[in-house]
Amino acid sequence: MTTYHSEPHDFSDKSAGYERLAAQLRGLLAGEPDLIANAANTAALIFDALPEVSWAGFYFLRGGELIVGPFQGKPACVRIAIGHGVCGTAAARRETILVPDVNAFPGHIACDSASQSEVVVPLIAAGRLIGVLDLDSARLARFDELDARGLERLAALFVEASWTEGLG
Ligand code: SME
């Protein structure tokens, strides 16, 4: 990878912001197929770039449940059953879930009591669910449809660069 330089990220135009972030992520992952290394760098890039994010990281599907992977933020719940919480619901439905107020989401799993809003993007490789990308914020309604689309793009770049045979 090339040396990463943290730049002031301007998300006043979210589409343009995610466009630049996608280009940065592509550069960061170029030529590196290791899943854990790439998950760590993807989480770090997202956490560094996006304003008002308190947690950004991965849960991977292992042994039929979601297990926490590389992330940035406070220590988190380790295991989440499919269908439970926002992460397990996004995994079960295989669709991105935007939660403007986590207190209003039945079954939300509170790893950090400061978290107020959340977005979870499922990771699909060759038609199979392999995990989720999860972001939290301490601000209500921090994430909108533009964030969802932007993060889906980043998640797809991560999967494309990193998923071969799995965690081994
Ligand atoms: N809030 C999530 C749990 C994971 S943490 O936010 C890192 C959920 O309800 O699935």
PDB file of C-alpha atoms in Angstrom, residues 24-105:
ATOM      1  CA  GLN A  24      -8.644   6.188  -0.910  1.00  0.00           C
ATOM      2  CA  LEU A  25      -9.882   2.767   0.173  1.00  0.00           C
ATOM      3  CA  ARG A  26      -9.070   1.295  -3.220  1.00  0.00           C
ATOM      4  CA  GLY A  27      -5.499   2.601  -2.849  1.00  0.00           C
ATOM      5  CA  LEU A  28      -5.251   1.316   0.720  1.00  0.00           C
ATOM      6  CA  LEU A  29      -6.333  -2.224  -0.219  1.00  0.00           C
ATOM      7  CA  ALA A  30      -4.550  -2.451  -3.585  1.00  0.00           C
ATOM      8  CA  GLY A  31      -2.528  -5.656  -3.930  1.00  0.00           C
ATOM      9  CA  GLU A  32      -3.373  -6.910  -0.413  1.00  0.00           C
ATOM     10  CA  PRO A  33      -5.763  -9.870  -0.183  1.00  0.00           C
ATOM     11  CA  ASP A  34      -5.531 -10.559   3.586  1.00  0.00           C
ATOM     12  CA  LEU A  35      -9.017 -10.279   5.066  1.00  0.00           C
ATOM     13  CA  ILE A  36      -8.042  -9.235   8.595  1.00  0.00           C
ATOM     14  CA  ALA A  37      -5.421  -6.732   7.468  1.00  0.00           C
ATOM     15  CA  ASN A  38      -7.872  -5.166   5.052  1.00  0.00           C
ATOM     16  CA  ALA A  39     -10.701  -5.119   7.597  1.00  0.00           C
ATOM     17  CA  ALA A  40      -8.402  -3.363  10.084  1.00  0.00           C
ATOM     18  CA  ASN A  41      -7.361  -0.713   7.564  1.00  0.00           C
ATOM     19  CA  THR A  42     -10.922  -0.251   6.274  1.00  0.00           C
ATOM     20  CA  ALA A  43     -12.240   0.321   9.804  1.00  0.00           C
ATOM     21  CA  ALA A  44      -9.384   2.736  10.560  1.00  0.00           C
ATOM     22  CA  LEU A  45      -9.931   4.712   7.349  1.00  0.00           C
ATOM     23  CA  ILE A  46     -13.679   5.030   7.929  1.00  0.00           C
ATOM     24  CA  PHE A  47     -13.240   6.013  11.574  1.00  0.00           C
ATOM     25  CA  ASP A  48     -10.577   8.590  10.697  1.00  0.00           C
ATOM     26  CA  ALA A  49     -12.513  10.059   7.785  1.00  0.00           C
ATOM     27  CA  LEU A  50     -16.125  10.240   8.877  1.00  0.00           C
ATOM     28  CA  PRO A  51     -17.198  12.910  11.350  1.00  0.00           C
ATOM     29  CA  GLU A  52     -19.284  12.058  14.417  1.00  0.00           C
ATOM     30  CA  VAL A  53     -18.640   8.320  14.337  1.00  0.00           C
ATOM     31  CA  SER A  54     -18.021   6.651  17.708  1.00  0.00           C
ATOM     32  CA  TRP A  55     -17.477   3.081  16.485  1.00  0.00           C
ATOM     33  CA  ALA A  56     -16.670   1.600  13.075  1.00  0.00           C
ATOM     34  CA  GLY A  57     -15.863  -2.009  12.388  1.00  0.00           C
ATOM     35  CA  PHE A  58     -16.680  -5.519  11.349  1.00  0.00           C
ATOM     36  CA  TYR A  59     -18.526  -8.558  12.584  1.00  0.00           C
ATOM     37  CA  PHE A  60     -17.787 -11.748  10.642  1.00  0.00           C
ATOM     38  CA  LEU A  61     -20.029 -14.788  10.311  1.00  0.00           C
ATOM     39  CA  ARG A  62     -18.224 -17.667  12.033  1.00  0.00           C
ATOM     40  CA  GLY A  63     -19.860 -20.855  13.235  1.00  0.00           C
ATOM     41  CA  GLY A  64     -23.342 -19.523  12.493  1.00  0.00           C
ATOM     42  CA  GLU A  65     -23.040 -16.322  14.551  1.00  0.00           C
ATOM     43  CA  LEU A  66     -21.488 -12.890  14.148  1.00  0.00           C
ATOM     44  CA  ILE A  67     -18.146 -12.447  15.922  1.00  0.00           C
ATOM     45  CA  VAL A  68     -16.484  -9.074  16.273  1.00  0.00           C
ATOM     46  CA  GLY A  69     -13.579  -8.377  13.924  1.00  0.00           C
ATOM     47  CA  PRO A  70     -11.264  -5.414  13.452  1.00  0.00           C
ATOM     48  CA  PHE A  71     -12.763  -2.113  14.592  1.00  0.00           C
ATOM     49  CA  GLN A  72     -12.047   1.373  15.913  1.00  0.00           C
ATOM     50  CA  GLY A  73     -13.788   2.651  19.009  1.00  0.00           C
ATOM     51  CA  LYS A  74     -14.578   1.301  22.437  1.00  0.00           C
ATOM     52  CA  PRO A  75     -14.470  -2.441  23.192  1.00  0.00           C
ATOM     53  CA  ALA A  76     -17.595  -4.098  21.839  1.00  0.00           C
ATOM     54  CA  CYS A  77     -19.894  -7.094  22.303  1.00  0.00           C
ATOM     55  CA  VAL A  78     -18.104 -10.140  20.895  1.00  0.00           C
ATOM     56  CA  ARG A  79     -20.887 -12.458  19.697  1.00  0.00           C
ATOM     57  CA  ILE A  80     -24.226 -11.526  18.122  1.00  0.00           C
ATOM     58  CA  ALA A  81     -26.780 -14.133  17.034  1.00  0.00           C
ATOM     59  CA  ILE A  82     -28.250 -13.863  13.558  1.00  0.00           C
ATOM     60  CA  GLY A  83     -31.568 -12.044  13.869  1.00  0.00           C
ATOM     61  CA  HIS A  84     -30.526 -10.235  17.061  1.00  0.00           C
ATOM     62  CA  GLY A  85     -29.710  -6.544  17.398  1.00  0.00           C
ATOM     63  CA  VAL A  86     -29.192  -4.261  14.442  1.00  0.00           C
ATOM     64  CA  CYS A  87     -26.212  -6.285  13.217  1.00  0.00           C
ATOM     65  CA  GLY A  88     -27.985  -9.637  13.408  1.00  0.00           C
ATOM     66  CA  THR A  89     -31.094  -8.188  11.754  1.00  0.00           C
ATOM     67  CA  ALA A  90     -29.107  -6.712   8.845  1.00  0.00           C
ATOM     68  CA  ALA A  91     -27.364 -10.080   8.496  1.00  0.00           C
ATOM     69  CA  ALA A  92     -30.643 -12.048   8.539  1.00  0.00           C
ATOM     70  CA  ARG A  93     -32.317  -9.729   6.028  1.00  0.00           C
ATOM     71  CA  ARG A  94     -29.148  -9.206   3.993  1.00  0.00           C
ATOM     72  CA  GLU A  95     -30.022  -5.557   3.731  1.00  0.00           C
ATOM     73  CA  THR A  96     -28.605  -2.314   5.013  1.00  0.00           C
ATOM     74  CA  ILE A  97     -30.372  -1.031   8.124  1.00  0.00           C
ATOM     75  CA  LEU A  98     -30.405   2.629   9.105  1.00  0.00           C
ATOM     76  CA  VAL A  99     -31.375   3.251  12.720  1.00  0.00           C
ATOM     77  CA  PRO A 100     -31.896   6.965  13.432  1.00  0.00           C
ATOM     78  CA  ASP A 101     -32.594   6.282  17.119  1.00  0.00           C
ATOM     79  CA  VAL A 102     -31.219   3.081  18.594  1.00  0.00           C
ATOM     80  CA  ASN A 103     -33.495   3.440  21.638  1.00  0.00           C
ATOM     81  CA  ALA A 104     -36.459   2.940  19.315  1.00  0.00           C
ATOM     82  CA  PHE A 105     -35.063  -0.223  17.676  1.00  0.00           C
TER      83      PHE A 105
END
